């Protein structure tokens, strides 16, 4: 009776689930308390059996939550609690809270890429820049960054020199440089024509051939005169010859 009284006090406490205690309705009572009232514990065996099933199911639920946690939180290396004799609801609640927190963080930081996305980005970089190993990714990144900086500075300087808008694409810069080269080549051709006194390309070729035939003997003669007259300046040849008269 003392044990039944203790059970009755526990089951009647505010913390006890409401389904545990049911007052007896029939005239037959299996247990008589000290005050002679019905205990209302006739259904307890079924309730305890249900509790035992639920406690066993907690282990399966804990195992499933651990699998889900490892999928969503692969960096969480905490030892699983599957080998414990009993699983507490608090253990399950901790796993659920961690998963919910991770989902909330993903919603807040939707721009943060996943591990699969980062791996795909690295693989794509290796293909684009011919990097065979992960160890070569950082050096190649630095090399690309330096080259990009050099090209950016070069394009900025060209925009300023050509007086182009900073938003002008590289094709416009190339076209402008090409036009300048054409203008320079045209001016050089005109200057050569004026210098040689001809407008005909064949005449220019003939002039150049005559120059090649004439200039080497003339240069040799000048060098001999410089040596004979013991002078070093071409302008001094004529005064030196006049002094010989």
PDB file of C-alpha atoms in Angstrom:
ATOM      1  CA  UNK A   1       0.000   0.000   0.000  1.00  0.00           C
ATOM      2  CA  UNK A   2       2.883   2.347   0.712  1.00  0.00           C
ATOM      3  CA  UNK A   3       4.258   1.731  -2.792  1.00  0.00           C
ATOM      4  CA  UNK A   4       0.833   2.326  -4.269  1.00  0.00           C
ATOM      5  CA  UNK A   5       0.530   5.522  -2.278  1.00  0.00           C
ATOM      6  CA  UNK A   6       3.867   6.739  -3.632  1.00  0.00           C
ATOM      7  CA  UNK A   7       2.838   5.865  -7.177  1.00  0.00           C
ATOM      8  CA  UNK A   8      -0.455   7.605  -6.660  1.00  0.00           C
ATOM      9  CA  UNK A   9       1.258  10.779  -5.408  1.00  0.00           C
ATOM     10  CA  UNK A  10       3.598  10.787  -8.418  1.00  0.00           C
ATOM     11  CA  UNK A  11       0.844  10.175 -10.924  1.00  0.00           C
ATOM     12  CA  UNK A  12      -1.382  12.847  -9.396  1.00  0.00           C
ATOM     13  CA  UNK A  13       1.399  15.468  -9.539  1.00  0.00           C
ATOM     14  CA  UNK A  14       1.079  18.337 -12.065  1.00  0.00           C
ATOM     15  CA  UNK A  15       4.087  17.011 -14.030  1.00  0.00           C
ATOM     16  CA  UNK A  16       2.433  13.641 -14.675  1.00  0.00           C
ATOM     17  CA  UNK A  17       0.748  13.072 -18.080  1.00  0.00           C
ATOM     18  CA  UNK A  18      -3.060  13.294 -17.829  1.00  0.00           C
ATOM     19  CA  UNK A  19      -3.602   9.806 -19.294  1.00  0.00           C
ATOM     20  CA  UNK A  20      -1.792   7.974 -16.514  1.00  0.00           C
ATOM     21  CA  UNK A  21      -4.433   8.206 -13.792  1.00  0.00           C
ATOM     22  CA  UNK A  22      -8.004   7.190 -14.464  1.00  0.00           C
ATOM     23  CA  UNK A  23     -10.465   6.870 -11.555  1.00  0.00           C
ATOM     24  CA  UNK A  24     -12.079   3.466 -11.263  1.00  0.00           C
ATOM     25  CA  UNK A  25     -15.660   3.353 -12.493  1.00  0.00           C
ATOM     26  CA  UNK A  26     -16.566  -0.230 -11.644  1.00  0.00           C
ATOM     27  CA  UNK A  27     -17.400  -1.657  -8.223  1.00  0.00           C
ATOM     28  CA  UNK A  28     -14.449  -4.055  -8.348  1.00  0.00           C
ATOM     29  CA  UNK A  29     -11.104  -2.557  -7.457  1.00  0.00           C
ATOM     30  CA  UNK A  30      -7.815  -4.429  -7.625  1.00  0.00           C
ATOM     31  CA  UNK A  31      -6.074  -2.192  -5.104  1.00  0.00           C
ATOM     32  CA  UNK A  32      -7.333  -0.495  -1.976  1.00  0.00           C
ATOM     33  CA  UNK A  33      -5.573   2.558  -0.711  1.00  0.00           C
ATOM     34  CA  UNK A  34      -5.310   3.364   2.939  1.00  0.00           C
ATOM     35  CA  UNK A  35      -8.285   5.719   2.750  1.00  0.00           C
ATOM     36  CA  UNK A  36     -10.342   3.056   1.003  1.00  0.00           C
ATOM     37  CA  UNK A  37     -10.699   4.895  -2.329  1.00  0.00           C
ATOM     38  CA  UNK A  38     -10.081   3.296  -5.728  1.00  0.00           C
ATOM     39  CA  UNK A  39      -6.553   3.571  -7.084  1.00  0.00           C
ATOM     40  CA  UNK A  40      -7.523   3.751 -10.757  1.00  0.00           C
ATOM     41  CA  UNK A  41      -4.383   1.899 -11.928  1.00  0.00           C
ATOM     42  CA  UNK A  42      -6.136  -0.892 -13.824  1.00  0.00           C
ATOM     43  CA  UNK A  43      -4.977   0.454 -17.216  1.00  0.00           C
ATOM     44  CA  UNK A  44      -1.342   0.971 -16.173  1.00  0.00           C
ATOM     45  CA  UNK A  45       0.003  -2.306 -17.632  1.00  0.00           C
ATOM     46  CA  UNK A  46      -1.120  -1.256 -21.118  1.00  0.00           C
ATOM     47  CA  UNK A  47       0.288   2.217 -20.574  1.00  0.00           C
ATOM     48  CA  UNK A  48       3.623   0.867 -19.383  1.00  0.00           C
ATOM     49  CA  UNK A  49       3.743  -1.502 -22.347  1.00  0.00           C
ATOM     50  CA  UNK A  50       3.101   1.437 -24.663  1.00  0.00           C
ATOM     51  CA  UNK A  51       5.875   3.378 -22.938  1.00  0.00           C
ATOM     52  CA  UNK A  52       8.282   0.487 -23.442  1.00  0.00           C
ATOM     53  CA  UNK A  53       7.478   0.453 -27.160  1.00  0.00           C
ATOM     54  CA  UNK A  54       7.981   4.208 -27.348  1.00  0.00           C
ATOM     55  CA  UNK A  55      11.338   3.970 -25.561  1.00  0.00           C
ATOM     56  CA  UNK A  56      12.486   1.369 -28.071  1.00  0.00           C
ATOM     57  CA  UNK A  57      11.252   3.563 -30.909  1.00  0.00           C
ATOM     58  CA  UNK A  58      13.317   6.474 -29.540  1.00  0.00           C
ATOM     59  CA  UNK A  59      16.499   4.612 -30.510  1.00  0.00           C
ATOM     60  CA  UNK A  60      15.278   4.189 -34.091  1.00  0.00           C
ATOM     61  CA  UNK A  61      14.232   7.824 -34.224  1.00  0.00           C
ATOM     62  CA  UNK A  62      17.608   8.901 -32.825  1.00  0.00           C
ATOM     63  CA  UNK A  63      19.411   6.807 -35.453  1.00  0.00           C
ATOM     64  CA  UNK A  64      17.364   8.375 -38.253  1.00  0.00           C
ATOM     65  CA  UNK A  65      17.980  11.875 -36.945  1.00  0.00           C
ATOM     66  CA  UNK A  66      21.711  11.168 -36.782  1.00  0.00           C
ATOM     67  CA  UNK A  67      21.698  10.125 -40.451  1.00  0.00           C
ATOM     68  CA  UNK A  68      19.811  13.273 -41.379  1.00  0.00           C
ATOM     69  CA  UNK A  69      22.215  15.361 -39.311  1.00  0.00           C
ATOM     70  CA  UNK A  70      25.238  13.848 -41.070  1.00  0.00           C
ATOM     71  CA  UNK A  71      23.691  14.696 -44.442  1.00  0.00           C
ATOM     72  CA  UNK A  72      22.904  18.292 -43.530  1.00  0.00           C
ATOM     73  CA  UNK A  73      25.826  18.895 -41.144  1.00  0.00           C
ATOM     74  CA  UNK A  74      28.727  16.774 -42.480  1.00  0.00           C
ATOM     75  CA  UNK A  75      31.237  18.826 -40.477  1.00  0.00           C
ATOM     76  CA  UNK A  76      29.571  17.825 -37.199  1.00  0.00           C
ATOM     77  CA  UNK A  77      31.845  15.040 -35.951  1.00  0.00           C
ATOM     78  CA  UNK A  78      30.245  14.565 -32.540  1.00  0.00           C
ATOM     79  CA  UNK A  79      30.099  10.914 -31.480  1.00  0.00           C
ATOM     80  CA  UNK A  80      26.639   9.380 -31.999  1.00  0.00           C
ATOM     81  CA  UNK A  81      24.599   8.307 -28.982  1.00  0.00           C
ATOM     82  CA  UNK A  82      23.312   5.088 -30.557  1.00  0.00           C
ATOM     83  CA  UNK A  83      25.335   2.879 -28.175  1.00  0.00           C
ATOM     84  CA  UNK A  84      23.853   4.379 -25.041  1.00  0.00           C
ATOM     85  CA  UNK A  85      21.523   2.215 -22.989  1.00  0.00           C
ATOM     86  CA  UNK A  86      18.787   4.857 -23.056  1.00  0.00           C
ATOM     87  CA  UNK A  87      18.055   7.734 -25.370  1.00  0.00           C
ATOM     88  CA  UNK A  88      16.669  10.883 -23.852  1.00  0.00           C
ATOM     89  CA  UNK A  89      14.270  13.241 -25.526  1.00  0.00           C
ATOM     90  CA  UNK A  90      16.838  15.983 -24.881  1.00  0.00           C
ATOM     91  CA  UNK A  91      19.284  14.165 -27.178  1.00  0.00           C
ATOM     92  CA  UNK A  92      16.755  14.181 -29.994  1.00  0.00           C
ATOM     93  CA  UNK A  93      15.885  17.797 -29.319  1.00  0.00           C
ATOM     94  CA  UNK A  94      19.550  18.836 -29.599  1.00  0.00           C
ATOM     95  CA  UNK A  95      19.859  17.196 -33.011  1.00  0.00           C
ATOM     96  CA  UNK A  96      16.620  18.770 -34.232  1.00  0.00           C
ATOM     97  CA  UNK A  97      17.677  22.201 -32.940  1.00  0.00           C
ATOM     98  CA  UNK A  98      21.039  21.929 -34.730  1.00  0.00           C
ATOM     99  CA  UNK A  99      19.323  20.986 -37.996  1.00  0.00           C
ATOM    100  CA  UNK A 100      16.794  23.815 -37.664  1.00  0.00           C
ATOM    101  CA  UNK A 101      19.568  26.300 -36.920  1.00  0.00           C
ATOM    102  CA  UNK A 102      21.465  25.195 -40.025  1.00  0.00           C
ATOM    103  CA  UNK A 103      18.342  25.534 -42.173  1.00  0.00           C
ATOM    104  CA  UNK A 104      17.712  29.018 -40.788  1.00  0.00           C
ATOM    105  CA  UNK A 105      21.308  30.018 -41.530  1.00  0.00           C
ATOM    106  CA  UNK A 106      20.968  28.721 -45.077  1.00  0.00           C
ATOM    107  CA  UNK A 107      17.842  30.795 -45.563  1.00  0.00           C
ATOM    108  CA  UNK A 108      19.585  33.901 -44.205  1.00  0.00           C
ATOM    109  CA  UNK A 109      22.737  33.291 -46.201  1.00  0.00           C
ATOM    110  CA  UNK A 110      21.173  32.007 -49.391  1.00  0.00           C
ATOM    111  CA  UNK A 111      24.138  33.368 -51.355  1.00  0.00           C
ATOM    112  CA  UNK A 112      26.585  31.089 -49.521  1.00  0.00           C
ATOM    113  CA  UNK A 113      27.442  28.238 -51.929  1.00  0.00           C
ATOM    114  CA  UNK A 114      27.365  24.621 -50.867  1.00  0.00           C
ATOM    115  CA  UNK A 115      30.369  22.324 -50.726  1.00  0.00           C
ATOM    116  CA  UNK A 116      29.295  20.744 -54.017  1.00  0.00           C
ATOM    117  CA  UNK A 117      29.139  24.163 -55.666  1.00  0.00           C
ATOM    118  CA  UNK A 118      32.583  25.129 -54.376  1.00  0.00           C
ATOM    119  CA  UNK A 119      34.024  21.831 -55.610  1.00  0.00           C
ATOM    120  CA  UNK A 120      32.503  22.415 -59.054  1.00  0.00           C
ATOM    121  CA  UNK A 121      33.976  25.946 -59.157  1.00  0.00           C
ATOM    122  CA  UNK A 122      37.473  24.645 -58.334  1.00  0.00           C
ATOM    123  CA  UNK A 123      37.192  21.910 -60.972  1.00  0.00           C
ATOM    124  CA  UNK A 124      36.050  24.441 -63.562  1.00  0.00           C
ATOM    125  CA  UNK A 125      39.005  26.711 -62.705  1.00  0.00           C
ATOM    126  CA  UNK A 126      41.393  23.772 -63.140  1.00  0.00           C
ATOM    127  CA  UNK A 127      39.968  23.050 -66.594  1.00  0.00           C
ATOM    128  CA  UNK A 128      40.038  26.684 -67.725  1.00  0.00           C
ATOM    129  CA  UNK A 129      43.623  27.359 -66.640  1.00  0.00           C
ATOM    130  CA  UNK A 130      45.095  23.869 -67.093  1.00  0.00           C
ATOM    131  CA  UNK A 131      45.806  23.168 -63.412  1.00  0.00           C
ATOM    132  CA  UNK A 132      46.408  19.474 -62.796  1.00  0.00           C
ATOM    133  CA  UNK A 133      46.329  19.456 -58.982  1.00  0.00           C
ATOM    134  CA  UNK A 134      44.715  21.346 -56.136  1.00  0.00           C
ATOM    135  CA  UNK A 135      48.138  22.506 -54.964  1.00  0.00           C
ATOM    136  CA  UNK A 136      48.523  24.453 -58.204  1.00  0.00           C
ATOM    137  CA  UNK A 137      45.232  26.325 -57.901  1.00  0.00           C
ATOM    138  CA  UNK A 138      46.491  29.120 -55.628  1.00  0.00           C
ATOM    139  CA  UNK A 139      49.709  29.822 -57.628  1.00  0.00           C
ATOM    140  CA  UNK A 140      47.705  29.928 -60.854  1.00  0.00           C
ATOM    141  CA  UNK A 141      45.154  32.252 -59.242  1.00  0.00           C
ATOM    142  CA  UNK A 142      47.966  34.611 -58.270  1.00  0.00           C
ATOM    143  CA  UNK A 143      49.401  34.449 -61.788  1.00  0.00           C
ATOM    144  CA  UNK A 144      46.018  35.184 -63.352  1.00  0.00           C
ATOM    145  CA  UNK A 145      45.499  38.063 -60.915  1.00  0.00           C
ATOM    146  CA  UNK A 146      48.876  39.604 -61.842  1.00  0.00           C
ATOM    147  CA  UNK A 147      48.246  39.227 -65.581  1.00  0.00           C
ATOM    148  CA  UNK A 148      44.782  40.694 -65.201  1.00  0.00           C
ATOM    149  CA  UNK A 149      46.221  43.689 -63.362  1.00  0.00           C
ATOM    150  CA  UNK A 150      48.791  44.255 -66.116  1.00  0.00           C
ATOM    151  CA  UNK A 151      46.133  44.056 -68.817  1.00  0.00           C
ATOM    152  CA  UNK A 152      43.833  46.389 -66.893  1.00  0.00           C
ATOM    153  CA  UNK A 153      46.586  48.988 -66.510  1.00  0.00           C
ATOM    154  CA  UNK A 154      47.521  48.676 -70.187  1.00  0.00           C
ATOM    155  CA  UNK A 155      43.914  49.158 -71.297  1.00  0.00           C
ATOM    156  CA  UNK A 156      43.513  52.145 -68.967  1.00  0.00           C
ATOM    157  CA  UNK A 157      46.636  53.781 -70.413  1.00  0.00           C
ATOM    158  CA  UNK A 158      45.483  53.127 -73.974  1.00  0.00           C
ATOM    159  CA  UNK A 159      42.101  54.683 -73.230  1.00  0.00           C
ATOM    160  CA  UNK A 160      43.843  57.792 -71.963  1.00  0.00           C
ATOM    161  CA  UNK A 161      46.357  58.006 -74.836  1.00  0.00           C
ATOM    162  CA  UNK A 162      43.704  57.460 -77.482  1.00  0.00           C
ATOM    163  CA  UNK A 163      41.289  59.810 -75.678  1.00  0.00           C
ATOM    164  CA  UNK A 164      38.620  57.137 -75.513  1.00  0.00           C
ATOM    165  CA  UNK A 165      35.885  56.786 -72.936  1.00  0.00           C
ATOM    166  CA  UNK A 166      36.782  54.415 -70.107  1.00  0.00           C
ATOM    167  CA  UNK A 167      33.751  52.279 -70.991  1.00  0.00           C
ATOM    168  CA  UNK A 168      34.970  51.650 -74.544  1.00  0.00           C
ATOM    169  CA  UNK A 169      35.374  47.889 -75.121  1.00  0.00           C
ATOM    170  CA  UNK A 170      38.716  46.356 -76.174  1.00  0.00           C
ATOM    171  CA  UNK A 171      37.498  45.990 -79.780  1.00  0.00           C
ATOM    172  CA  UNK A 172      37.177  49.777 -80.055  1.00  0.00           C
ATOM    173  CA  UNK A 173      40.708  50.181 -78.679  1.00  0.00           C
ATOM    174  CA  UNK A 174      42.087  47.705 -81.220  1.00  0.00           C
ATOM    175  CA  UNK A 175      40.252  49.384 -84.111  1.00  0.00           C
ATOM    176  CA  UNK A 176      41.562  52.793 -83.052  1.00  0.00           C
ATOM    177  CA  UNK A 177      45.149  51.526 -82.840  1.00  0.00           C
ATOM    178  CA  UNK A 178      44.747  49.933 -86.268  1.00  0.00           C
ATOM    179  CA  UNK A 179      43.575  53.204 -87.773  1.00  0.00           C
ATOM    180  CA  UNK A 180      46.544  55.031 -86.230  1.00  0.00           C
ATOM    181  CA  UNK A 181      48.928  52.453 -87.700  1.00  0.00           C
ATOM    182  CA  UNK A 182      47.361  52.933 -91.127  1.00  0.00           C
ATOM    183  CA  UNK A 183      47.752  56.711 -90.839  1.00  0.00           C
ATOM    184  CA  UNK A 184      51.388  56.385 -89.734  1.00  0.00           C
ATOM    185  CA  UNK A 185      52.222  53.953 -92.558  1.00  0.00           C
ATOM    186  CA  UNK A 186      50.569  56.257 -95.070  1.00  0.00           C
ATOM    187  CA  UNK A 187      52.543  59.244 -93.792  1.00  0.00           C
ATOM    188  CA  UNK A 188      55.790  57.284 -93.900  1.00  0.00           C
ATOM    189  CA  UNK A 189      55.108  56.265 -97.496  1.00  0.00           C
ATOM    190  CA  UNK A 190      54.380  59.861 -98.489  1.00  0.00           C
ATOM    191  CA  UNK A 191      57.546  61.074 -96.788  1.00  0.00           C
ATOM    192  CA  UNK A 192      59.641  58.454 -98.590  1.00  0.00           C
ATOM    193  CA  UNK A 193      58.063  59.435-101.897  1.00  0.00           C
ATOM    194  CA  UNK A 194      58.827  63.102-101.239  1.00  0.00           C
ATOM    195  CA  UNK A 195      62.380  62.296-100.180  1.00  0.00           C
ATOM    196  CA  UNK A 196      63.122  60.236-103.281  1.00  0.00           C
ATOM    197  CA  UNK A 197      61.216  62.561-105.574  1.00  0.00           C
ATOM    198  CA  UNK A 198      58.903  59.941-107.041  1.00  0.00           C
ATOM    199  CA  UNK A 199      55.354  58.770-106.652  1.00  0.00           C
ATOM    200  CA  UNK A 200      55.863  55.383-108.259  1.00  0.00           C
ATOM    201  CA  UNK A 201      56.696  52.349-106.117  1.00  0.00           C
ATOM    202  CA  UNK A 202      58.826  50.890-108.910  1.00  0.00           C
ATOM    203  CA  UNK A 203      60.781  54.105-109.107  1.00  0.00           C
ATOM    204  CA  UNK A 204      61.332  53.921-105.347  1.00  0.00           C
ATOM    205  CA  UNK A 205      62.707  50.423-105.768  1.00  0.00           C
ATOM    206  CA  UNK A 206      65.043  51.576-108.540  1.00  0.00           C
ATOM    207  CA  UNK A 207      66.241  54.482-106.403  1.00  0.00           C
ATOM    208  CA  UNK A 208      67.002  52.141-103.553  1.00  0.00           C
ATOM    209  CA  UNK A 209      68.895  49.778-105.848  1.00  0.00           C
ATOM    210  CA  UNK A 210      70.953  52.685-107.191  1.00  0.00           C
ATOM    211  CA  UNK A 211      71.681  53.753-103.647  1.00  0.00           C
ATOM    212  CA  UNK A 212      72.882  50.253-102.779  1.00  0.00           C
ATOM    213  CA  UNK A 213      75.205  50.299-105.779  1.00  0.00           C
ATOM    214  CA  UNK A 214      76.586  53.797-105.177  1.00  0.00           C
ATOM    215  CA  UNK A 215      76.835  54.138-101.423  1.00  0.00           C
ATOM    216  CA  UNK A 216      79.320  51.333-100.527  1.00  0.00           C
ATOM    217  CA  UNK A 217      82.095  52.575-102.905  1.00  0.00           C
ATOM    218  CA  UNK A 218      81.430  56.180-101.849  1.00  0.00           C
ATOM    219  CA  UNK A 219      81.656  55.226 -98.191  1.00  0.00           C
ATOM    220  CA  UNK A 220      84.942  53.378 -98.817  1.00  0.00           C
ATOM    221  CA  UNK A 221      86.349  56.436-100.629  1.00  0.00           C
ATOM    222  CA  UNK A 222      85.420  58.722 -97.744  1.00  0.00           C
ATOM    223  CA  UNK A 223      87.057  56.389 -95.249  1.00  0.00           C
ATOM    224  CA  UNK A 224      90.265  56.315 -97.282  1.00  0.00           C
ATOM    225  CA  UNK A 225      90.320  60.110 -97.479  1.00  0.00           C
ATOM    226  CA  UNK A 226      89.836  60.401 -93.743  1.00  0.00           C
ATOM    227  CA  UNK A 227      92.769  58.064 -93.165  1.00  0.00           C
ATOM    228  CA  UNK A 228      95.071  59.778 -95.719  1.00  0.00           C
ATOM    229  CA  UNK A 229      94.285  63.261 -94.469  1.00  0.00           C
ATOM    230  CA  UNK A 230      94.448  62.097 -90.859  1.00  0.00           C
ATOM    231  CA  UNK A 231      91.133  63.647 -89.934  1.00  0.00           C
ATOM    232  CA  UNK A 232      88.006  62.198 -88.341  1.00  0.00           C
ATOM    233  CA  UNK A 233      85.225  64.525 -89.505  1.00  0.00           C
ATOM    234  CA  UNK A 234      83.764  64.456 -93.012  1.00  0.00           C
ATOM    235  CA  UNK A 235      83.308  68.212 -92.945  1.00  0.00           C
ATOM    236  CA  UNK A 236      87.095  68.635 -92.604  1.00  0.00           C
ATOM    237  CA  UNK A 237      87.871  66.828 -95.884  1.00  0.00           C
ATOM    238  CA  UNK A 238      87.366  69.841 -98.163  1.00  0.00           C
ATOM    239  CA  UNK A 239      89.477  72.260 -96.073  1.00  0.00           C
ATOM    240  CA  UNK A 240      92.249  69.654 -95.833  1.00  0.00           C
ATOM    241  CA  UNK A 241      92.334  69.108 -99.616  1.00  0.00           C
ATOM    242  CA  UNK A 242      92.405  72.872-100.224  1.00  0.00           C
ATOM    243  CA  UNK A 243      95.396  73.169 -97.922  1.00  0.00           C
ATOM    244  CA  UNK A 244      97.266  70.659-100.125  1.00  0.00           C
ATOM    245  CA  UNK A 245      97.127  72.901-103.153  1.00  0.00           C
TER     246      UNK A 245
END
